[in-house]
PDB file of C-alpha atoms and ligand atoms in Angstrom:
ATOM      1  CA  MET A 231       0.000   0.000   0.000  1.00 45.00           C
ATOM      2  CA  SER A 232       1.375   3.414  -0.904  1.00 50.00           C
ATOM      3  CA  ALA A 233       2.033   6.121   1.670  1.00 50.00           C
ATOM      4  CA  ALA A 234      -0.732   8.208   0.119  1.00 48.00           C
ATOM      5  CA  LEU A 235      -3.221   5.367   0.414  1.00 44.00           C
ATOM      6  CA  ILE A 236      -2.218   4.755   4.006  1.00 44.00           C
ATOM      7  CA  THR A 237      -2.654   8.465   4.749  1.00 43.00           C
ATOM      8  CA  VAL A 238      -6.112   8.442   3.198  1.00 40.00           C
ATOM      9  CA  TYR A 239      -6.992   5.320   5.137  1.00 43.00           C
ATOM     10  CA  ILE A 240      -5.828   6.771   8.462  1.00 42.00           C
ATOM     11  CA  PHE A 241      -7.568  10.069   7.762  1.00 39.00           C
ATOM     12  CA  SER A 242     -10.810   8.259   6.935  1.00 41.00           C
ATOM     13  CA  ALA A 243     -10.561   6.195  10.097  1.00 41.00           C
ATOM     14  CA  LEU A 244      -9.934   9.320  12.176  1.00 41.00           C
ATOM     15  CA  CYS A 245     -12.891  11.125  10.628  1.00 35.00           C
ATOM     16  CA  SER A 246     -15.274   8.248  11.225  1.00 39.00           C
ATOM     17  CA  ASN A 247     -14.077   7.996  14.834  1.00 41.00           C
ATOM     18  CA  ILE A 248     -14.584  11.707  15.385  1.00 39.00           C
ATOM     19  CA  ALA A 249     -18.035  11.583  13.801  1.00 39.00           C
ATOM     20  CA  ALA A 250     -19.026   8.656  16.018  1.00 39.00           C
ATOM     21  CA  SER A 251     -17.709  10.440  19.108  1.00 39.00           C
ATOM     22  CA  VAL A 252     -19.512  13.680  18.332  1.00 35.00           C
ATOM     23  CA  THR A 253     -22.755  11.785  17.802  1.00 34.00           C
ATOM     24  CA  LYS A 254     -22.286   9.942  21.068  1.00 37.00           C
ATOM     25  CA  THR A 255     -21.580  13.094  23.075  1.00 36.00           C
ATOM     26  CA  TRP A 256     -24.550  14.855  21.527  1.00 33.00           C
ATOM     27  CA  SER A 257     -26.812  11.919  22.357  1.00 35.00           C
ATOM     28  CA  ILE A 258     -25.656  11.889  25.961  1.00 34.00           C
ATOM     29  CA  ARG A 259     -26.290  15.616  26.309  1.00 38.00           C
ATOM     30  CA  GLN A 260     -29.723  15.240  24.735  1.00 39.00           C
ATOM     31  CA  ALA A 261     -30.580  12.640  27.344  1.00 42.00           C
ATOM     32  CA  GLY A 262     -29.550  15.031  30.115  1.00 41.00           C
ATOM     33  CA  ILE A 263     -26.858  12.722  31.444  1.00 37.00           C
ATOM     34  CA  PRO A 264     -23.697  14.459  32.691  1.00 37.00           C
ATOM     35  CA  THR A 265     -20.727  14.136  30.360  1.00 38.00           C
ATOM     36  CA  TYR A 266     -18.252  13.670  33.218  1.00 42.00           C
ATOM     37  CA  ARG A 267     -16.861  10.558  31.528  1.00 58.00           C
ATOM     38  CA  CYS A 268     -15.312  12.858  28.974  1.00 69.00           C
ATOM     39  CA  ALA A 269     -13.733  15.310  31.410  1.00 82.00           C
ATOM     40  CA  CYS A 270     -10.216  14.873  32.755  1.00 89.00           C
ATOM     41  CA  PRO A 271      -9.568  14.772  36.514  1.00 90.00           C
ATOM     42  CA  VAL A 272      -7.785  17.683  38.156  1.00 92.00           C
ATOM     43  CA  GLY A 273      -4.110  17.652  37.249  1.00 94.00           C
ATOM     44  CA  PHE A 274      -4.675  16.144  33.810  1.00 94.00           C
ATOM     45  CA  SER A 275      -5.160  18.063  30.593  1.00 93.00           C
ATOM     46  CA  ARG A 276      -6.937  16.869  27.476  1.00 91.00           C
ATOM     47  CA  CYS A 277      -5.167  16.453  24.191  1.00 92.00           C
ATOM     48  CA  ALA A 278      -6.376  14.402  21.244  1.00 89.00           C
ATOM     49  CA  GLY A 279      -9.135  13.077  23.498  1.00 86.00           C
ATOM     50  CA  ARG A 280      -6.639  11.732  26.026  1.00 90.00           C
ATOM     51  CA  CYS A 281      -6.181  12.748  29.652  1.00 92.00           C
ATOM     52  CA  LEU A 282      -2.478  13.456  30.075  1.00 95.00           C
ATOM     53  CA  THR A 283      -0.064  14.926  32.554  1.00 97.00           C
ATOM     54  CA  ARG A 284       3.668  15.389  32.918  1.00 98.00           C
ATOM     55  CA  LEU A 285       4.932  14.686  36.401  1.00 98.00           C
ATOM     56  CA  ASN A 286       7.146  17.344  37.958  1.00 97.00           C
ATOM     57  CA  GLN A 287      10.055  15.086  38.870  1.00 98.00           C
ATOM     58  CA  THR A 288      12.440  13.038  36.771  1.00 98.00           C
ATOM     59  CA  ALA A 289      12.793   9.319  37.379  1.00 98.00           C
ATOM     60  CA  ASN A 290      14.201   6.171  35.824  1.00 98.00           C
ATOM     61  CA  TYR A 291      11.770   4.135  33.748  1.00 98.00           C
ATOM     62  CA  SER A 292      10.525   1.687  36.366  1.00 98.00           C
ATOM     63  CA  THR A 293      10.046   4.498  38.887  1.00 98.00           C
ATOM     64  CA  ALA A 294       8.278   6.542  36.211  1.00 98.00           C
ATOM     65  CA  GLU A 295       5.901   3.618  35.669  1.00 98.00           C
ATOM     66  CA  ARG A 296       5.229   3.429  39.404  1.00 98.00           C
ATOM     67  CA  LEU A 297       4.666   7.180  39.727  1.00 98.00           C
ATOM     68  CA  CYS A 298       2.101   7.065  36.913  1.00 98.00           C
ATOM     69  CA  SER A 299       0.372   4.038  38.458  1.00 97.00           C
ATOM     70  CA  GLU A 300       0.106   5.891  41.773  1.00 97.00           C
ATOM     71  CA  ILE A 301      -2.289   8.312  40.051  1.00 95.00           C
ATOM     72  CA  ASN A 302      -4.123   5.406  38.361  1.00 93.00           C
ATOM     73  CA  ALA A 303      -2.396   6.126  35.060  1.00 95.00           C
ATOM     74  CA  HIS A 304       0.353   4.611  32.943  1.00 96.00           C
ATOM     75  CA  LEU A 305       3.108   6.031  30.796  1.00 98.00           C
ATOM     76  CA  PHE A 306       1.671   7.742  27.732  1.00 97.00           C
ATOM     77  CA  ALA A 307       1.817   5.584  24.609  1.00 97.00           C
ATOM     78  CA  PRO A 308       1.038   7.762  21.572  1.00 96.00           C
ATOM     79  CA  HIS A 309      -0.627   5.821  18.752  1.00 94.00           C
ATOM     80  CA  THR A 310      -1.362   8.608  16.278  1.00 94.00           C
ATOM     81  CA  ASP A 311       0.481  11.641  14.918  1.00 96.00           C
ATOM     82  CA  GLU A 312      -1.903  13.860  16.864  1.00 95.00           C
ATOM     83  CA  GLU A 313      -1.168  12.031  20.110  1.00 95.00           C
ATOM     84  CA  ASN A 314       2.542  12.200  19.376  1.00 97.00           C
ATOM     85  CA  GLN A 315       2.237  15.979  19.063  1.00 98.00           C
ATOM     86  CA  CYS A 316       0.500  15.986  22.454  1.00 97.00           C
ATOM     87  CA  ALA A 317       3.582  14.288  23.921  1.00 98.00           C
ATOM     88  CA  PHE A 318       5.861  16.793  22.213  1.00 98.00           C
ATOM     89  CA  THR A 319       3.889  19.729  23.605  1.00 98.00           C
ATOM     90  CA  LEU A 320       3.639  18.216  27.070  1.00 98.00           C
ATOM     91  CA  ARG A 321       7.347  17.522  27.408  1.00 98.00           C
ATOM     92  CA  SER A 322       8.064  21.259  26.918  1.00 97.00           C
ATOM     93  CA  GLY A 323      11.626  20.741  25.763  1.00 98.00           C
ATOM     94  CA  GLN A 324      12.449  18.296  28.573  1.00 98.00           C
ATOM     95  CA  TRP A 325      13.455  14.677  28.108  1.00 98.00           C
ATOM     96  CA  ALA A 326      10.367  12.560  28.705  1.00 98.00           C
ATOM     97  CA  TRP A 327       9.532   8.868  29.021  1.00 98.00           C
ATOM     98  CA  LEU A 328       6.924   7.361  26.736  1.00 98.00           C
ATOM     99  CA  GLY A 329       4.980   4.171  27.369  1.00 98.00           C
ATOM    100  CA  TYR A 330       6.914   1.851  25.058  1.00 98.00           C
ATOM    101  CA  SER A 331       9.621  -0.635  25.943  1.00 98.00           C
ATOM    102  CA  ASP A 332      11.299  -3.693  24.446  1.00 98.00           C
ATOM    103  CA  ARG A 333      12.475  -5.069  27.792  1.00 98.00           C
ATOM    104  CA  GLU A 334      10.773  -8.426  27.193  1.00 97.00           C
ATOM    105  CA  VAL A 335      11.673  -9.111  23.571  1.00 98.00           C
ATOM    106  CA  GLU A 336      14.422  -7.096  21.888  1.00 98.00           C
ATOM    107  CA  GLY A 337      12.996  -4.960  19.096  1.00 98.00           C
ATOM    108  CA  GLU A 338       9.366  -5.486  20.136  1.00 98.00           C
ATOM    109  CA  PHE A 339       8.196  -2.181  21.590  1.00 98.00           C
ATOM    110  CA  VAL A 340       5.127  -2.933  23.692  1.00 98.00           C
ATOM    111  CA  ALA A 341       2.672  -0.131  24.500  1.00 97.00           C
ATOM    112  CA  ALA A 342       2.037   0.537  28.188  1.00 97.00           C
ATOM    113  CA  ASP A 343      -1.715   0.913  27.595  1.00 93.00           C
ATOM    114  CA  GLY A 344      -2.035  -2.636  26.271  1.00 92.00           C
ATOM    115  CA  CYS A 345      -2.792  -1.428  22.728  1.00 92.00           C
ATOM    116  CA  GLY A 346      -0.232  -3.524  20.889  1.00 94.00           C
ATOM    117  CA  THR A 347       3.296  -2.714  19.791  1.00 97.00           C
ATOM    118  CA  TYR A 348       5.103  -0.127  17.687  1.00 97.00           C
ATOM    119  CA  PRO A 349       7.399  -1.402  14.916  1.00 97.00           C
ATOM    120  CA  SER A 350      11.119  -0.676  15.123  1.00 97.00           C
ATOM    121  CA  THR A 351      10.843   0.486  11.493  1.00 97.00           C
ATOM    122  CA  GLY A 352       8.077   3.017  12.288  1.00 97.00           C
ATOM    123  CA  VAL A 353       8.152   6.667  11.229  1.00 97.00           C
ATOM    124  CA  ARG A 354       8.161   8.101  14.753  1.00 98.00           C
ATOM    125  CA  TRP A 355      11.717   7.024  15.481  1.00 98.00           C
ATOM    126  CA  ARG A 356      14.570   9.478  15.224  1.00 98.00           C
ATOM    127  CA  PRO A 357      16.782   8.605  12.214  1.00 97.00           C
ATOM    128  CA  ASP A 358      19.019   5.603  13.009  1.00 98.00           C
ATOM    129  CA  GLU A 359      16.918   4.757  16.064  1.00 98.00           C
ATOM    130  CA  PRO A 360      16.126   2.446  17.712  1.00 98.00           C
ATOM    131  CA  ASP A 361      19.758   1.343  17.845  1.00 98.00           C
ATOM    132  CA  ASN A 362      19.800  -0.588  21.144  1.00 98.00           C
ATOM    133  CA  TRP A 363      23.147   1.129  21.827  1.00 98.00           C
ATOM    134  CA  LEU A 364      25.638  -1.178  23.558  1.00 98.00           C
ATOM    135  CA  GLY A 365      22.808  -3.690  23.777  1.00 98.00           C
ATOM    136  CA  ALA A 366      21.404  -1.737  26.707  1.00 98.00           C
ATOM    137  CA  GLU A 367      18.555   0.457  25.468  1.00 98.00           C
ATOM    138  CA  HIS A 368      15.079  -0.902  26.140  1.00 98.00           C
ATOM    139  CA  CYS A 369      12.953   2.110  27.140  1.00 98.00           C
ATOM    140  CA  VAL A 370      11.584   4.792  24.832  1.00 98.00           C
ATOM    141  CA  GLY A 371      12.051   8.480  25.440  1.00 98.00           C
ATOM    142  CA  MET A 372      11.286  11.636  23.511  1.00 98.00           C
ATOM    143  CA  ILE A 373      14.447  13.693  23.771  1.00 97.00           C
ATOM    144  CA  ALA A 374      14.710  15.571  20.468  1.00 96.00           C
ATOM    145  CA  TYR A 375      11.870  17.214  18.596  1.00 97.00           C
ATOM    146  CA  ASP A 376       8.897  14.819  18.500  1.00 98.00           C
ATOM    147  CA  GLU A 377      11.092  11.830  17.680  1.00 98.00           C
ATOM    148  CA  TRP A 378      11.483   8.629  19.648  1.00 98.00           C
ATOM    149  CA  ASN A 379      14.729   7.123  20.859  1.00 98.00           C
ATOM    150  CA  ASP A 380      15.375   3.905  22.727  1.00 98.00           C
ATOM    151  CA  ARG A 381      17.376   4.783  25.825  1.00 98.00           C
ATOM    152  CA  PRO A 382      18.797   3.012  28.883  1.00 98.00           C
ATOM    153  CA  CYS A 383      15.928   2.442  31.318  1.00 98.00           C
ATOM    154  CA  GLY A 384      18.117   3.907  34.064  1.00 98.00           C
ATOM    155  CA  ASP A 385      18.065   7.374  32.481  1.00 98.00           C
ATOM    156  CA  ASN A 386      16.196  10.024  34.403  1.00 98.00           C
ATOM    157  CA  MET A 387      13.431  11.769  32.475  1.00 98.00           C
ATOM    158  CA  TYR A 388      10.042  13.334  33.155  1.00 98.00           C
ATOM    159  CA  PRO A 389       7.226  10.759  33.031  1.00 98.00           C
ATOM    160  CA  LEU A 390       4.307  11.529  30.723  1.00 98.00           C
ATOM    161  CA  CYS A 391       1.266   9.796  32.203  1.00 98.00           C
ATOM    162  CA  GLN A 392      -2.024   8.886  30.528  1.00 95.00           C
ATOM    163  CA  LEU A 393      -5.362   7.674  31.856  1.00 92.00           C
ATOM    164  CA  GLY A 394      -7.203   4.797  30.215  1.00 85.00           C
ATOM    165  CA  ASN A 395      -6.253   1.393  28.839  1.00 76.00           C
ATOM    166  CA  CYS A 396      -7.500  -0.678  25.913  1.00 73.00           C
ATOM    167  CA  PRO A 397     -10.199  -0.435  24.753  1.00 67.00           C
ATOM    168  CA  ARG A 398      -9.593   3.272  24.467  1.00 65.00           C
ATOM    169  CA  PRO A 399     -12.129   5.793  25.761  1.00 59.00           C
ATOM    170  CA  GLU A 400     -14.782   6.789  23.248  1.00 54.00           C
ATOM    171  CA  CYS A 401     -14.718  10.453  24.182  1.00 58.00           C
ATOM    172  CA  PRO A 402     -13.649  12.911  21.475  1.00 52.00           C
TER     173      PRO A 402
HETATM  174 CA1  LIG B 659      16.312  -2.712  23.120  1.00 50.01          CA
HETATM  175 CA1  LIG B 660      18.949   4.694  21.060  1.00 50.01          CA
END
């Protein structure tokens, strides 16, 4: 499939999702039921329909995972370009941990939200990444632009946390 076809496909899928979400929200409002399911708790901001926050302390990867879980969240695993831009904005120029790691199987980057894996040949990687440098890089950070890099899990970065697992919330 060509890149153009893939783009059209993704765009179509996004549009149909948005249309379904808008219809759902409208229906809920019509019925007079509060739309609290679609609001983010205090401390989280909404971006691309996700409830996200950047913690205010750096930590290694396993501690970052724990800190997110302490607020009933997990490390943010962007799945779309829009979500990836949310991560870029949220990190505000700081090094930040994302919810992907290949700690279990080298080269298989598993999403922290349970929504599958991201290929090591994907477009979100920084050029020449992931390189598993010195055989010791198994955790994914965003440290330059909006690009991903596999890094040693012992690095200290700001955790980006996200609410919600698979299946993903239906809110727009
Ligand atoms: Ca690795
Ligand atoms: Ca690397």
